[in-house]
Amino acid sequence: SIQEKRQSINERYERIKNLAAHRQARLNEANTLHQFFRDIADEESWIKEKKLLVGSDDYGRDLTGVQNLKKKHKRLEAELASHEPAIQAVQEAGEKLMDVSNLGVPEIEQRLKLLNQAWSELKQLAATRGQKLDESLTYQQFLAKVEEEEAWISEKQQLLSVEDYGDTMAAVQGLLKKHDAFETDFAAHRDRCADICNAGAKLTEANNHHADSIAQRCHQLQNKLENLCALAARRKARLMDNSAYLQFMWKADVVESWIADKETHVRSEEYGRDLSTVQTLLTKQETFDAGLHAFEHEGIQNITALKDQLIEAKHDQTPAILKRHADVIARWQKLLGDSNTRKQRLLQMQEQFRQIEELYLTFAKKASAFNSWFENAEEDLTDPVRCNSIEEIRALRDAHAQFQASLSSAQADFEALAALDQQIKSFNVGPNPYTWFTMEALEDTWRNLQKIIKERDIELAKEAQRQEENDKLRKEFAKHANAFHQWLTETRFRLLGWDGTSMMEGSGSLEQQLEATKRKAAEVRSRKTDLKKIEDLGAILEEHLILDNRYTEHSTVGLAQQWDQLDQLGMRMQHNLEQQIQARNQSGVSEDALKEFSMMFKHFDKDKSGRLNQHEFKSCLRALGYDLPMVEEGQPDPEFEAILDVVDPNRDGYVSLQEYMAFMISKETENVQSSEEIENAFRAITAGDRPYVTKEELYANLTKEMADYCVARMKPYVDTKTERPITGALDYIDFTRTLFQN
């Protein structure tokens, strides 16, 4: 029974414990539920409060108010965004309660639905207000631009309404420049207004909640702009009218001023003192009339056309314009009349002076012509009589006779001048302004001419006698000079052999040619006295100032130079022959070779000058067998240049006979450098390297001329051991040494 009792107590305790736990759980659920309802009520209250803010119809009355409301709305949007987690937490708590407990589930579900609906409405209201605030901001910015343009239009309307159109041309031009600047500015603002209206139309199309106000303001702006445009056109038209009127008045003043300046000319009482001054005044008058004619087109017609334009346009100042134009035209017509009157008066004065002027001019022309004739005659008659030949003095005397025969026409001209002078003096006028000649001065001139003619006759006679004496001297000089020149030419031809009988190429030996040359040279020196006589005659010609001689072409200087050249030629030929004889004797160069060299020189001496130029010298060398390369003209020729360095060291461009012969002889012997070389050459043609050579060996290895030369000059060889000569042996060693010693 105790056990049962204990078991019953324990069961009752467990049951009470379970009931307590169940009640505790129900109480916790009830507490959580009430806490949820309290939280959801707080959120609903918060949402309601915010709905009052976002539901306001205040979107700002100006740009600043809208900008402030935009800032507040951005803070509200930030607050909504930051509060959204709390809303989500309440929703999650309600859903959790419905999941874990059945207590108040319908009510929780209903309250959650209402919370979600209120939260969505709040966010929608916030978005709608944000959009409208954006539209209000755009609208206020649009209004700011509209008001700015309207303010500019109002300012310009006041300026364009001013009635000041300028009272001077400068003022009008200044106002027109300002108006042009306004029109440029207006064009820019008109484009700006168009942009504003286009922006307003886009706002209206975008359903901006200020669409009605935007359309109204755009219409007002367009009307104001059109009114300003009309006002600007009206002001510009009035400025242009005033400018045209002032321009007309200014041009009229200019025309009238020009007329006033010209009136002083036509009022002048100066009509000239003689024909020249009258003609000068007439020329000025014609220039003046031409100026009037030109001004009529430039000035009068210009202001008349301007007047017609203003009248046709019905200008406000039409009466004043007509009066001003009439005054100017009346003054212009008077000026034309006065100018014509002055011109007629000047023409009358011109005719009055013309007859006297014609007499003056006629006398002046004839007096000038007569004086020119006299001056030319005086110059010819007083020109020094200095002739160079009989023909010249004869020509002068013939010309003087013809001049004397023509004096009758000059006498007639002189008498005509005297008659004209009497006619001029009959008018009782002053001196002739066109000439300084007077009849008295011309009479003195005529008397002086007769005196000069007589003096000229005497001078011509003296000169004729002098020329006859000079001509005799010319003939005497020419006779001796021509004969001496002929002898020089013949002697030169004889020496050089241009007549085929050269003393260098005679049939005799070199010694005979040398002797003949010496005799010819002595003859040349003996003719020095003939040259001296010619020089004496030349000196006499110079004393008589005889500078030309038609009887001869030779002068003392030229003949002296030719004689000196001939004398030098003789000496060079002697030296050349002596050189050839020495070359023959010492080097073995044959006379035939020397003659060949001389003939070649003569053949290529085309101009018979006794010397060869470089081209002739090169051709001569080739003819003699020298192998010179062919080179183009102007190209270097080293081999020929080396030869010229030897034969023409001073490079005067010519090679004389002496230089040529010396070169050819040196070339013939240039291979012989020393006695040892000659000995070695002879030793080479002997048999067995012996100190002697035989005649047979010489003729077998040398030319006949060279062998003859050696045989004639070599001594018989004497054996040094036996001191006896060897038959047929010739001592080439002694010959060689003797040759080089010489």
CSV table of C-alpha atoms in Angstrom, one decimal, residues 98 219 306 376 432 618 655 689 706:
chain,number,residue,atom,x,y,z
A,98,MET,CA,1.3,31.0,-37.6
A,219,HIS,CA,2.6,81.3,-75.7
A,306,LEU,CA,18.8,110.5,-103.6
A,376,ASN,CA,77.5,124.3,-138.0
A,432,ASN,CA,60.2,138.4,-129.0
A,618,LYS,CA,103.5,64.5,-131.4
A,655,VAL,CA,109.6,73.0,-129.7
A,689,ASP,CA,134.6,36.5,-123.6
A,706,MET,CA,127.7,51.7,-136.7
